[in-house]
Structures are given as C-alpha cells and as structure tokens.
Coordinates of C-alpha atoms in Angstrom, one line a residue:
Chain P
M1056 CA 24.1 -5.8 -10.3
G1057 CA 21.8 -4.8 -13.1
Y1058 CA 22.4 -8.1 -15.0
F1059 CA 22.0 -10.1 -11.8
L1060 CA 18.6 -8.4 -11.1
F1061 CA 17.5 -8.9 -14.7
F1062 CA 18.2 -12.6 -14.7
L1063 CA 16.7 -13.0 -11.3
L1064 CA 13.4 -11.3 -12.3
A1065 CA 13.3 -12.9 -15.7
A1066 CA 13.8 -16.4 -14.1
L1067 CA 11.1 -15.6 -11.6
C1068 CA 8.7 -14.4 -14.3
V1069 CA 9.3 -17.4 -16.6
G1070 CA 9.3 -19.8 -13.7
S1071 CA 6.0 -18.6 -12.3
V1072 CA 4.4 -18.6 -15.8
L1073 CA 5.5 -22.2 -16.2
G1074 CA 4.1 -23.0 -12.9
M1075 CA 0.8 -21.4 -13.9
I1076 CA 0.7 -23.6 -17.0
I1077 CA 1.7 -26.8 -15.3
S1078 CA -0.5 -26.5 -12.2
K1079 CA -4.0 -28.0 -12.5
N1080 CA -5.6 -26.2 -9.6
Q1081 CA -7.3 -22.9 -10.7
A1082 CA -6.5 -21.1 -7.5
Y1083 CA -2.8 -21.9 -7.9
N1084 CA -2.9 -20.9 -11.5
A1085 CA -4.1 -17.5 -10.6
L1086 CA -1.6 -17.3 -7.7
F1087 CA 1.3 -18.1 -10.0
L1088 CA 0.4 -15.2 -12.2
I1089 CA 1.0 -12.7 -9.4
P1090 CA 4.8 -13.1 -9.1
A1091 CA 4.9 -13.1 -12.9
F1092 CA 3.2 -9.7 -13.1
A1093 CA 5.2 -8.4 -10.2
S1094 CA 8.5 -9.4 -11.7
L1095 CA 7.4 -8.0 -15.0
G1096 CA 6.9 -4.7 -13.1
G1097 CA 10.4 -5.1 -11.8
L1098 CA 11.8 -5.5 -15.3
F1099 CA 10.1 -2.3 -16.3
G1100 CA 11.8 -0.7 -13.3
L1101 CA 15.2 -1.9 -14.6
L1102 CA 14.4 -0.2 -17.9
E1103 CA 14.3 3.1 -16.0
A1104 CA 10.5 3.4 -16.4
P1105 CA 9.4 3.5 -12.8
F1106 CA 6.0 4.9 -13.6
I1107 CA 5.1 2.0 -15.9
A1108 CA 6.6 -0.4 -13.4
V1109 CA 4.5 0.8 -10.6
V1110 CA 1.4 1.0 -12.7
Q1111 CA 2.0 -2.5 -13.9
I1112 CA 2.1 -3.7 -10.3
I1113 CA -0.9 -1.7 -9.2
I1114 CA -3.2 -2.7 -12.1
Y1115 CA -2.2 -6.2 -12.9
A1116 CA -0.8 -7.6 -9.6
G1117 CA -2.8 -5.4 -7.3
A1118 CA -6.2 -5.1 -8.9
I1119 CA -7.0 -7.5 -11.7
M1120 CA -5.4 -10.6 -10.0
V1121 CA -7.2 -9.8 -6.7
L1122 CA -10.5 -9.9 -8.5
F1123 CA -9.6 -13.2 -10.3
I1124 CA -8.5 -14.8 -7.0
F1125 CA -11.6 -13.4 -5.3
V1126 CA -13.9 -15.0 -7.8
I1127 CA -12.0 -18.3 -7.9
M1128 CA -11.9 -18.6 -4.1
M1129 CA -15.5 -17.7 -3.8
I1130 CA -16.6 -20.4 -6.3
N1131 CA -14.0 -22.7 -4.8
V1132 CA -13.3 -24.9 -7.9
Q1133 CA -11.0 -27.6 -6.5
K1134 CA -10.6 -30.1 -9.3
G1135 CA -9.1 -29.1 -12.6
V1136 CA -10.8 -29.5 -15.9
P1137 CA -10.4 -33.2 -17.0
P1138 CA -7.9 -33.4 -19.8
E1139 CA -9.4 -34.0 -23.1
K1140 CA -7.8 -36.7 -25.1
K1141 CA -8.8 -36.1 -28.7
K1142 CA -6.5 -36.7 -31.6
W1143 CA -7.2 -33.5 -33.5
T1144 CA -6.4 -31.2 -30.5
L1145 CA -3.0 -32.8 -30.4
Y1146 CA -2.3 -32.1 -34.1
L1147 CA -3.7 -28.6 -33.7
S1148 CA -1.6 -27.8 -30.7
F1149 CA 1.5 -29.1 -32.5
G1150 CA 0.8 -26.9 -35.5
L1151 CA 0.1 -23.8 -33.3
A1152 CA 3.3 -24.5 -31.3
V1153 CA 5.3 -24.4 -34.6
V1154 CA 3.7 -21.2 -35.6
L1155 CA 4.5 -19.7 -32.2
V1156 CA 8.1 -20.7 -32.4
I1157 CA 8.4 -19.1 -35.9
E1158 CA 6.7 -15.9 -34.6
L1159 CA 9.0 -15.7 -31.6
A1160 CA 12.1 -16.1 -33.9
V1161 CA 10.9 -13.3 -36.1
A1162 CA 10.1 -11.1 -33.2
L1163 CA 13.6 -11.8 -31.7
K1164 CA 15.3 -11.0 -35.0
A1165 CA 13.4 -7.8 -35.2
A1166 CA 14.2 -6.9 -31.6
F1167 CA 18.0 -7.1 -32.3
T1168 CA 17.8 -4.5 -35.0
L1169 CA 15.3 -2.3 -33.3
P1170 CA 16.5 1.3 -32.8
V1171 CA 17.0 2.0 -29.1
S1172 CA 14.9 4.9 -28.1
T1173 CA 15.0 5.5 -24.4
E1174 CA 13.4 8.8 -24.9
T1175 CA 9.8 7.6 -24.8
L1176 CA 10.5 5.1 -22.0
K1177 CA 12.1 7.7 -19.7
A1178 CA 9.2 10.0 -20.2
G1179 CA 7.6 10.5 -16.8
P1180 CA 3.9 10.5 -15.9
V1181 CA 3.6 14.1 -17.2
N1182 CA 4.8 13.4 -20.7
L1183 CA 2.9 10.2 -20.8
G1184 CA -0.3 11.9 -19.8
R1185 CA 0.2 14.7 -22.3
L1186 CA 0.8 12.2 -25.2
L1187 CA -2.2 10.1 -24.2
F1188 CA -4.5 13.1 -24.3
T1189 CA -3.1 14.7 -27.5
K1190 CA -1.3 12.5 -30.0
Y1191 CA -2.8 9.2 -28.9
L1192 CA -6.2 10.5 -27.9
Y1193 CA -8.3 8.5 -30.4
P1194 CA -6.6 5.2 -29.8
F1195 CA -6.9 5.8 -26.0
E1196 CA -10.6 6.5 -26.2
I1197 CA -11.3 3.6 -28.6
T1198 CA -9.5 1.3 -26.2
S1199 CA -11.8 2.4 -23.3
I1200 CA -14.9 1.8 -25.5
L1201 CA -13.5 -1.7 -26.3
I1202 CA -13.1 -2.4 -22.6
I1203 CA -16.6 -1.2 -21.8
A1204 CA -18.0 -3.3 -24.7
A1205 CA -16.3 -6.4 -23.2
L1206 CA -17.9 -5.6 -19.8
V1207 CA -21.4 -5.0 -21.3
G1208 CA -21.0 -8.3 -23.3
A1209 CA -20.1 -10.2 -20.1
I1210 CA -23.2 -8.7 -18.3
V1211 CA -25.5 -9.6 -21.3
L1212 CA -24.2 -13.2 -21.3
V1213 CA -24.8 -13.6 -17.6
K1214 CA -28.2 -12.1 -17.8
K1215 CA -29.3 -14.5 -20.5
K1216 CA -28.4 -17.5 -18.4
E1217 CA -30.4 -16.2 -15.5
Q1218 CA -33.6 -15.8 -17.6
E1219 CA -33.5 -19.5 -18.8
Chain X
M301 CA 31.4 1.8 -0.6
I302 CA 30.5 4.6 1.8
E303 CA 27.3 5.1 -0.2
I304 CA 26.2 1.6 0.5
L305 CA 27.1 2.0 4.1
I306 CA 25.0 5.2 4.3
V307 CA 22.0 3.5 2.7
F308 CA 22.4 0.6 5.1
I309 CA 22.4 2.9 8.1
K310 CA 19.3 4.7 6.8
I311 CA 17.5 1.4 6.3
V312 CA 18.4 0.2 9.8
C313 CA 17.4 3.5 11.4
A314 CA 14.1 3.6 9.6
L315 CA 13.2 0.0 10.5
V316 CA 14.1 0.5 14.1
W317 CA 12.0 3.7 14.2
F318 CA 9.1 1.8 12.5
L319 CA 9.2 -1.3 14.7
L320 CA 9.8 0.6 18.0
L321 CA 6.8 2.9 17.2
T322 CA 4.8 -0.2 16.3
L323 CA 5.6 -1.8 19.7
Y324 CA 4.8 1.3 21.6
L325 CA 1.5 1.8 19.7
T326 CA 0.3 -1.5 21.2
W327 CA 1.1 0.0 24.6
L328 CA -0.6 3.3 23.7
E329 CA -3.6 1.5 22.4
R330 CA -4.0 -0.4 25.7
K331 CA -3.5 2.7 27.8
E332 CA -5.7 4.9 25.7
S333 CA -8.6 2.4 25.6
A334 CA -8.2 2.0 29.4
V335 CA -8.5 5.7 30.0
I336 CA -11.6 5.9 27.7
Q337 CA -13.2 3.0 29.5
D338 CA -12.1 4.3 33.0
R339 CA -9.7 1.5 33.7
I340 CA -6.0 1.5 34.6
G341 CA -4.6 -0.6 31.7
A342 CA -1.5 -2.7 31.4
N343 CA 0.9 -1.6 34.2
R344 CA 2.3 -4.8 35.6
A345 CA 5.3 -5.6 33.4
S346 CA 8.5 -4.7 35.3
I347 CA 12.2 -5.1 35.1
F348 CA 13.8 -5.4 38.6
G349 CA 10.7 -4.0 40.1
I350 CA 10.8 -0.9 38.0
R351 CA 7.5 -0.4 36.1
I352 CA 7.1 3.0 34.5
L353 CA 3.4 3.0 33.5
G354 CA 3.9 -0.5 32.1
L355 CA 6.3 0.7 29.4
F356 CA 8.0 -2.7 29.3
Q357 CA 4.7 -4.4 28.4
P358 CA 5.3 -4.5 24.6
F359 CA 8.6 -6.4 25.2
A360 CA 6.8 -8.9 27.5
D361 CA 4.2 -9.4 24.8
A362 CA 6.8 -9.9 22.1
I363 CA 8.7 -12.5 24.2
K364 CA 5.4 -14.3 24.9
M365 CA 4.5 -14.4 21.2
I366 CA 7.9 -15.7 20.2
F367 CA 7.9 -18.6 22.6
K368 CA 4.3 -19.7 21.8
E369 CA 3.9 -22.9 19.8
D370 CA 4.1 -22.4 16.1
F371 CA 0.9 -24.3 15.2
V372 CA -0.1 -25.1 11.6
P373 CA -3.4 -26.8 11.2
A374 CA -3.2 -30.3 9.6
F375 CA -6.0 -29.5 7.1
S376 CA -4.5 -26.2 5.9
R377 CA -2.4 -25.6 2.8
K378 CA 0.8 -25.4 4.7
F379 CA 3.1 -23.4 2.5
L380 CA 0.6 -20.7 1.7
H381 CA -0.6 -20.7 5.3
T382 CA 2.9 -19.9 6.4
L383 CA 3.6 -17.4 3.6
A384 CA 0.5 -15.3 4.2
P385 CA 1.5 -13.4 7.4
F386 CA 4.9 -12.7 5.9
I387 CA 3.4 -11.2 2.7
S388 CA 1.1 -9.0 4.9
F389 CA 4.1 -7.8 7.0
F390 CA 6.6 -7.3 4.2
F391 CA 4.5 -5.1 2.0
V392 CA 3.6 -2.8 4.8
A393 CA 7.2 -2.7 6.1
I394 CA 8.6 -1.8 2.7
T395 CA 6.5 1.3 2.4
I396 CA 8.7 3.1 4.9
S397 CA 11.5 3.3 2.3
A398 CA 9.7 6.0 0.4
I399 CA 8.7 8.3 3.3
P400 CA 10.8 11.5 3.8
F401 CA 11.7 11.9 7.4
G402 CA 13.4 15.3 6.9
D403 CA 15.0 17.4 4.2
S404 CA 18.7 16.5 4.2
I405 CA 21.7 16.8 6.4
R406 CA 25.1 18.1 5.4
I407 CA 28.1 16.3 6.9
G408 CA 31.3 17.8 5.6
E409 CA 30.8 18.0 1.8
R410 CA 28.3 15.2 1.7
T411 CA 24.5 15.8 1.6
I412 CA 22.4 13.0 2.9
S413 CA 18.7 13.1 2.3
L414 CA 16.7 11.7 5.2
Q415 CA 14.8 9.3 2.9
I416 CA 15.9 5.8 1.9
L417 CA 14.7 5.9 -1.7
D418 CA 13.6 9.1 -3.4
F419 CA 11.4 7.5 -6.0
N420 CA 10.1 9.5 -9.0
V421 CA 6.8 7.8 -8.3
G422 CA 7.0 7.4 -4.5
L423 CA 3.3 8.0 -3.9
L424 CA 2.3 5.3 -6.4
F425 CA 4.9 3.0 -5.0
I426 CA 3.3 3.1 -1.6
L427 CA -0.2 2.6 -3.0
A428 CA 1.1 -0.4 -5.1
M429 CA 2.7 -2.0 -2.0
L430 CA -0.4 -1.5 0.1
S431 CA -2.5 -3.1 -2.7
L432 CA -0.1 -6.1 -2.8
G433 CA -0.6 -6.5 1.0
I434 CA -4.2 -7.6 0.3
Y435 CA -2.8 -11.0 -0.8
G436 CA -1.8 -11.6 2.8
I437 CA -5.4 -11.4 3.8
I438 CA -7.0 -13.4 1.0
L439 CA -4.3 -16.1 1.2
S440 CA -4.5 -16.5 5.0
G441 CA -8.3 -16.8 4.7
W442 CA -8.1 -19.3 1.9
A443 CA -5.0 -21.4 3.0
S444 CA -6.5 -22.0 6.4
N445 CA -9.1 -24.2 4.7
N446 CA -11.7 -23.1 7.1
R447 CA -15.1 -21.7 6.0
Y448 CA -15.1 -18.9 8.6
T449 CA -11.6 -17.7 7.7
L450 CA -12.4 -17.9 4.0
I451 CA -15.5 -15.8 4.4
G452 CA -13.5 -13.4 6.6
G453 CA -10.8 -13.1 4.0
L454 CA -13.3 -12.4 1.2
R455 CA -15.0 -9.8 3.4
G456 CA -11.7 -8.2 4.1
T457 CA -10.6 -8.2 0.4
A458 CA -14.0 -6.8 -0.7
Q459 CA -13.6 -4.0 1.8
L460 CA -10.0 -3.2 0.9
I461 CA -10.4 -3.2 -2.9
S462 CA -13.6 -1.0 -2.6
Y463 CA -11.9 1.6 -0.5
E464 CA -8.7 1.5 -2.5
V465 CA -10.6 3.1 -5.4
A466 CA -11.6 6.0 -3.2
L467 CA -8.1 6.2 -1.7
G468 CA -6.5 6.6 -5.1
L469 CA -9.1 9.0 -6.5
S470 CA -8.9 11.3 -3.4
L471 CA -5.2 11.8 -4.1
I472 CA -5.7 12.9 -7.7
G473 CA -6.7 16.4 -6.7
L474 CA -3.6 16.6 -4.5
I475 CA -1.4 15.6 -7.4
M476 CA -3.1 18.3 -9.6
V477 CA -2.2 20.9 -6.9
F478 CA 1.3 19.7 -6.2
P479 CA 2.3 18.5 -9.7
S480 CA 4.5 15.6 -8.8
L481 CA 4.4 12.0 -7.6
K482 CA 7.7 12.3 -5.8
L483 CA 7.0 12.5 -2.1
S484 CA 10.0 14.8 -1.4
A485 CA 8.9 17.2 -4.1
I486 CA 5.3 17.2 -2.6
V487 CA 6.7 18.1 0.8
H488 CA 8.9 20.9 -0.8
Y489 CA 5.9 22.4 -2.5
Q490 CA 4.2 22.6 0.9
G491 CA 6.9 24.8 2.3
E492 CA 5.5 27.8 0.4
L493 CA 3.0 30.3 1.8
I494 CA -0.5 31.3 0.6
F495 CA -1.4 35.0 1.1
G496 CA 2.0 35.5 2.7
F497 CA 1.2 33.8 6.0
L498 CA -0.7 30.5 5.6
P499 CA 1.5 27.5 5.0
K500 CA 0.7 25.9 1.7
W501 CA -0.2 22.6 3.3
G502 CA -2.4 20.0 1.5
I503 CA -5.2 20.3 4.0
F504 CA -5.7 24.0 3.1
L505 CA -5.7 23.4 -0.6
Q506 CA -7.6 20.0 -0.6
P507 CA -9.9 19.9 2.4
L508 CA -12.4 17.6 0.7
G509 CA -9.6 15.4 -0.6
F510 CA -8.2 15.2 3.0
L511 CA -11.6 14.0 4.4
V512 CA -12.1 11.3 1.7
F513 CA -8.5 10.2 2.1
L514 CA -8.8 10.0 5.9
F515 CA -12.0 7.8 5.8
A516 CA -10.6 5.6 3.0
A517 CA -7.3 5.2 4.9
L518 CA -9.1 4.4 8.1
A519 CA -11.0 1.6 6.2
E520 CA -7.7 0.4 4.8
T521 CA -6.3 -0.2 8.3
K522 CA -9.2 -2.6 9.0
R523 CA -9.9 -1.3 12.5
A524 CA -13.1 -0.2 14.2
P525 CA -15.4 1.3 12.9
F526 CA -14.2 -0.6 9.8
D527 CA -13.1 -3.8 11.5
L528 CA -15.4 -6.3 9.7
P529 CA -12.5 -8.3 8.2
E530 CA -11.2 -9.2 11.7
A531 CA -14.0 -8.4 14.1
E532 CA -12.1 -9.8 17.0
S533 CA -15.0 -9.6 19.4
E534 CA -17.7 -11.6 17.7
I535 CA -17.4 -12.5 14.0
I536 CA -14.6 -14.8 13.1
G537 CA -12.0 -13.1 10.9
F538 CA -9.4 -14.2 8.4
F539 CA -6.6 -15.1 10.8
A540 CA -8.6 -17.4 13.2
E541 CA -6.3 -20.3 12.4
Y542 CA -3.1 -18.5 13.4
G543 CA -1.2 -18.5 16.6
G544 CA 2.0 -17.3 18.2
L545 CA 4.4 -15.2 16.1
K546 CA 2.4 -15.5 12.9
W547 CA -0.7 -14.1 14.6
G548 CA 1.7 -11.5 16.0
L549 CA 2.8 -10.6 12.5
F550 CA -0.8 -9.9 11.5
M551 CA -1.3 -7.8 14.7
M552 CA 1.9 -5.9 14.0
T553 CA 0.8 -5.3 10.4
D554 CA -2.3 -3.6 11.7
F555 CA -0.3 -1.2 13.9
M556 CA 2.2 -0.6 11.1
E557 CA -0.7 0.3 8.8
I558 CA -1.7 2.9 11.3
I559 CA 1.8 4.4 11.2
V560 CA 1.9 4.3 7.4
V561 CA -1.4 6.0 7.2
S562 CA -0.2 8.6 9.7
T563 CA 3.0 9.2 7.7
L564 CA 1.0 9.6 4.5
L565 CA -1.5 12.0 6.1
T566 CA 1.5 14.0 7.4
T567 CA 3.5 14.0 4.2
L568 CA 0.6 14.7 1.8
F569 CA -1.7 17.0 3.8
F570 CA 0.2 18.4 6.7
G571 CA 3.5 19.5 5.2
G572 CA 5.6 16.4 6.1
W573 CA 8.7 17.7 7.9
Q574 CA 7.9 21.3 7.2
V575 CA 7.7 23.6 10.2
P576 CA 5.5 26.7 9.4
W577 CA 7.6 29.7 8.3
M578 CA 10.9 27.8 8.7
A579 CA 13.3 27.8 5.8
A580 CA 16.7 26.1 5.5
D581 CA 18.3 28.9 7.6
G582 CA 15.8 29.4 10.3
F583 CA 12.4 31.0 11.0
H584 CA 11.1 34.0 8.9
W585 CA 8.1 35.3 10.7
P586 CA 5.2 36.6 8.5
W587 CA 4.9 39.7 10.8
G588 CA 8.5 40.6 10.1
G589 CA 11.7 39.6 11.9
E590 CA 13.5 36.3 11.8
W591 CA 15.2 33.8 14.0
L592 CA 18.2 32.2 12.4
L593 CA 19.2 28.7 13.4
S594 CA 22.2 26.6 12.7
H595 CA 21.9 23.7 10.2
W596 CA 21.7 21.0 12.8
L597 CA 19.0 22.8 14.8
V598 CA 16.9 23.1 11.6
V599 CA 17.3 19.4 10.9
V600 CA 16.3 18.6 14.5
F601 CA 13.2 20.9 14.2
Q602 CA 12.2 19.2 10.9
V603 CA 12.5 15.6 12.2
A604 CA 10.8 16.6 15.4
A605 CA 7.9 18.2 13.5
F606 CA 7.5 15.1 11.3
N607 CA 7.5 12.9 14.4
I608 CA 5.0 15.0 16.3
K609 CA 2.6 15.1 13.4
V610 CA 2.9 11.3 13.0
F611 CA 2.3 10.7 16.7
F612 CA -0.7 13.0 16.6
F613 CA -2.3 11.0 13.8
C614 CA -1.5 7.6 15.5
W615 CA -3.2 8.9 18.6
L616 CA -6.2 10.2 16.6
Q617 CA -6.7 6.9 14.9
I618 CA -6.6 5.0 18.2
L619 CA -9.1 7.5 19.6
I620 CA -11.4 6.9 16.6
R621 CA -11.1 3.1 17.0
W622 CA -12.2 3.2 20.6
T623 CA -14.9 5.8 20.2
Y624 CA -17.1 4.7 17.3
P625 CA -19.1 1.4 16.9
R626 CA -18.7 -0.8 13.9
F627 CA -20.6 -0.1 10.6
R628 CA -23.0 -2.7 9.2
Y629 CA -21.7 -4.4 6.1
D630 CA -24.1 -2.7 3.7
Q631 CA -23.4 0.7 5.4
L632 CA -19.7 0.1 4.8
M633 CA -20.2 -0.7 1.1
D634 CA -22.6 2.3 0.7
M635 CA -20.1 4.6 2.2
G636 CA -17.3 3.4 0.0
W637 CA -19.1 3.4 -3.3
K638 CA -21.9 5.9 -2.9
L639 CA -20.3 8.5 -0.7
L640 CA -16.5 8.6 -0.9
I641 CA -16.1 7.9 -4.6
P642 CA -18.6 10.5 -5.8
L643 CA -17.1 13.0 -3.3
S644 CA -13.6 12.3 -4.6
L645 CA -14.8 12.8 -8.2
V646 CA -16.4 16.1 -7.2
N647 CA -13.1 17.0 -5.6
I648 CA -11.2 16.4 -8.8
V649 CA -13.7 18.4 -10.9
G650 CA -13.7 21.2 -8.4
T651 CA -10.0 21.3 -8.2
G652 CA -9.8 21.5 -12.0
I653 CA -12.3 24.4 -12.2
V654 CA -10.5 26.4 -9.5
M655 CA -7.1 25.8 -11.0
S656 CA -8.3 26.9 -14.5
I657 CA -9.8 30.1 -13.0
L658 CA -6.7 31.0 -11.0

C-alpha cells in the first residue's frame, strides 16, 4: 500500500512538472504546478511528517499558487513567449543539462549512504517550533529578512517603471 | 479486514450525515427566509399526497437538477470547466474526515473512535483543504471564458485569500491555550472545568478569537453579507456559465461550507461533543451529587450534544444571511485587513501575556 501510494504520488508529481515544462500557456503552467506541490505534500505525509505535509499544501498549493494564478488570470496572457532560436542558447542549455545530470548522480549517490534519521522528521509541530526559536533562530530570522528584501526589491522595481 | 470494514462504515455514515444535512439545510434556508419575509415557503412537494411542511422538497430539487441538460458552453475550456465544480465539492466534502463526532464507543473489547481520521494536525488539514477549495472558484471563473465570470472568480478569490489570513491567525490563540493541533485532543481539553463549575470551552478562554473566527468563517462561506463572489441577485458571479448538476454542486458546496464552519465552531469553541459536567461515566454536578449513566447513554448524549450545537450554528448562519445587507467591496476588504487581522494579532499578544502571568 505504501509503495503503491509512493509511486502514484511520485508519478503525479513528475508528470505534472513535465506538463508544466511542456505546456506553452502560462495559466496552464501555473495550474500544472498545483498537483505537483500537492503530491509533494502527500510524499511528506508518507514519510510520517504530517505537519510538514499539511504546511507544504497550505503554503505552496494553497497560498503561493493562488496568487500566481490570480495574477496570470488577471493579466490574461494567452500566447506563450515566442521560442528564441539562437545557437548559443542551444549549446548553453546542453552544457547546463550535463552539469545537472552529474549533480543529480552525485546527490543520488550521497542519498543512498545517508544515515536514516527519522527523529527530526517525526518531530511534531511543538519540537519543530522549539528548534526554530532556539537552535535555528538566526538562520530563521535571516531567511525572513531575505524574503522581505525580495519583496522590497520587487516594489522598488515596479515603482521605477511607474515614474518613467 | 474488520478494521477496513469499520473505517468504511464510518466513512459512509459521515458522508450520509453530511449530505442529508446539506439537503435539509436547503429546506431550512427556504423556510427560515420565508418566515423572516412573512411568506409560507416551499410546501408543495408531496409523496402520495403527504406533504409534511414540504420536507420532500430537497429530493424534488435534487431530481430536477440531475435531469437537467448538462450544458458546457462551446467557448469554454471544456476540461477545466467540468473539473472546477468537482474540485470545489471534493475539498469541502473531505474535511468531514477530521471532525470528531463523539468520543469513542466500546463494542466488546474493541474501542472505536467516532472520527474517521484522527490526524496529528487535523486542524491544519481542514484549513489546507478549505484553501485548496479556492481553486474551484478561480478555475470556474476562468475556464468559462466569460469576462463576468472571470471578474467574479477573481473577486471571490481575493475575498477568500484575504479572510483566510484572519481565519488562520484567529486560531493561533486557541492553539496556545489548548496546546495541540489534534482535534480530538482539543475537544478533550475542553472537558475540564474552570473555577470548578465553568466548562473550559474555547469561547470562555478565547472570546476575541471566537469573534474574529466567526466573521472570517462567515466570509469564507461566501454568503450574504459577504456574498460578493456570487451575488445571485444582481452582480454576475463566478458560476454564471453552469447549469444542472454542476451548478448544483456549487450550491451544495455553499451549504456544506456552512456545515463545516458550524462543526469547526462547535469543535473549537463550544466543546465539540462535550456535555457540561459529563464525564465518561455520567454527570458530576458542580453543586455535588452525580447521575451515573451507562456507556451507551453517554455516547448518545455526546453525539446528540454535537449535533445540537452544529444545528444551532447552521440556523444562526442562515439567520445572519437573511438579516444583514451586503457589504460594499471596499468595506469588505477594510474589515478583513484593517479590523480582523489587527484584532487577531491583539488576541495572540493578549493570550501570550495572560498565559505568562498565570
């Protein structure tokens, strides 16, 4: 049952991400990401981390993607970006693809020898919160500053365009 | 094997309860609005000439909806147009799996909890499913390929994501008081007493949180005074291009959301299945004395208490819907962002201060 669910969710996740890459309509691109995030949440659930699973669904599938789709549907971009046919992009993408495959292989090799620690995964919301506010307090706060910096940057960029 | 059978029976019972209550809420809505507006209301549907206050009306409505033409506009995006009502319906219907209807029943040596799935994070699960239900609205508005429905869908989505913030924040104070995200554990905490006589219900510990949650949840059900997404009487809403059973699914989703909000209000703020002063073996009165009951009577009392509380909140929501006029759109956004969110933040800080003093 566990294996069946895992392969079902994994196939759904990979399939919808593939659909996202192949589809040329921006709205469909965003829509394909939702089942990908939701099935990723399901995979976390299979790892006996229900809190992370639900938070994954709430934040990514429930909040961020709604905003994406909201904006895409409001602007209503119908046609995709015309494909650029330049030689150097082809070579560059080929090189990047090779690097990605090597990176994946290295990551997979490391994953097989990784010590299995279910301790941190099984930690419920209480332990997670405690760790975030004690041991990982500085990384946690720095991340929030990073996110705010990104937001402020976006606002500054938009404001400049308006003034011109 | 028998475990699977038990879960199956629980799912069937919960769904039958949910759908029957949904059907009869449509009847209750028509009757209650009729009484408020000094009319008689639906009373014509009959079987063999028997018409008990029009109690067969929901079934007549259902049969009518099923046999209507299933019309998909030629200009729509067909697959998403068909998918949208099912998304809306599914993500509301699935929330019932986390609601505790009662404590547990003992049959022989087996203890069966009256809850389909006792999640560790049941509360967040319900919120997650409700937030996924938004896709039904935005997809139906967009896939109909009609400007009015698109604007209706965007209006609805903007309202729902704004009020979801207040909905989530208003519950943080409650989670601080009852330190768990497990719905059954939250209900168990509410069985204790404050000062020896007052039940430790959420509403007594979190009155401000209750008010914020109530308003945010009313906005989430998308009904008057918050019915700008649909606005069935004058503005065109997101499901204008639907007919027959698909329209019926959107309509049922609305009524099911009323029930989900009622069950959440009951479970979080009014003690769920807890009857005041009743323990697992009967009543223990705070003025002394007790009234011991058998196990089965206790279970009946618990389930009845849960149902009465849920019915009360369903009735209250319909009353609110037929009493108050609609908000203007700017008033709606002001209330969500400038009133409810600051109030819920004040609630969190206040709860923290009180808890650190006590």
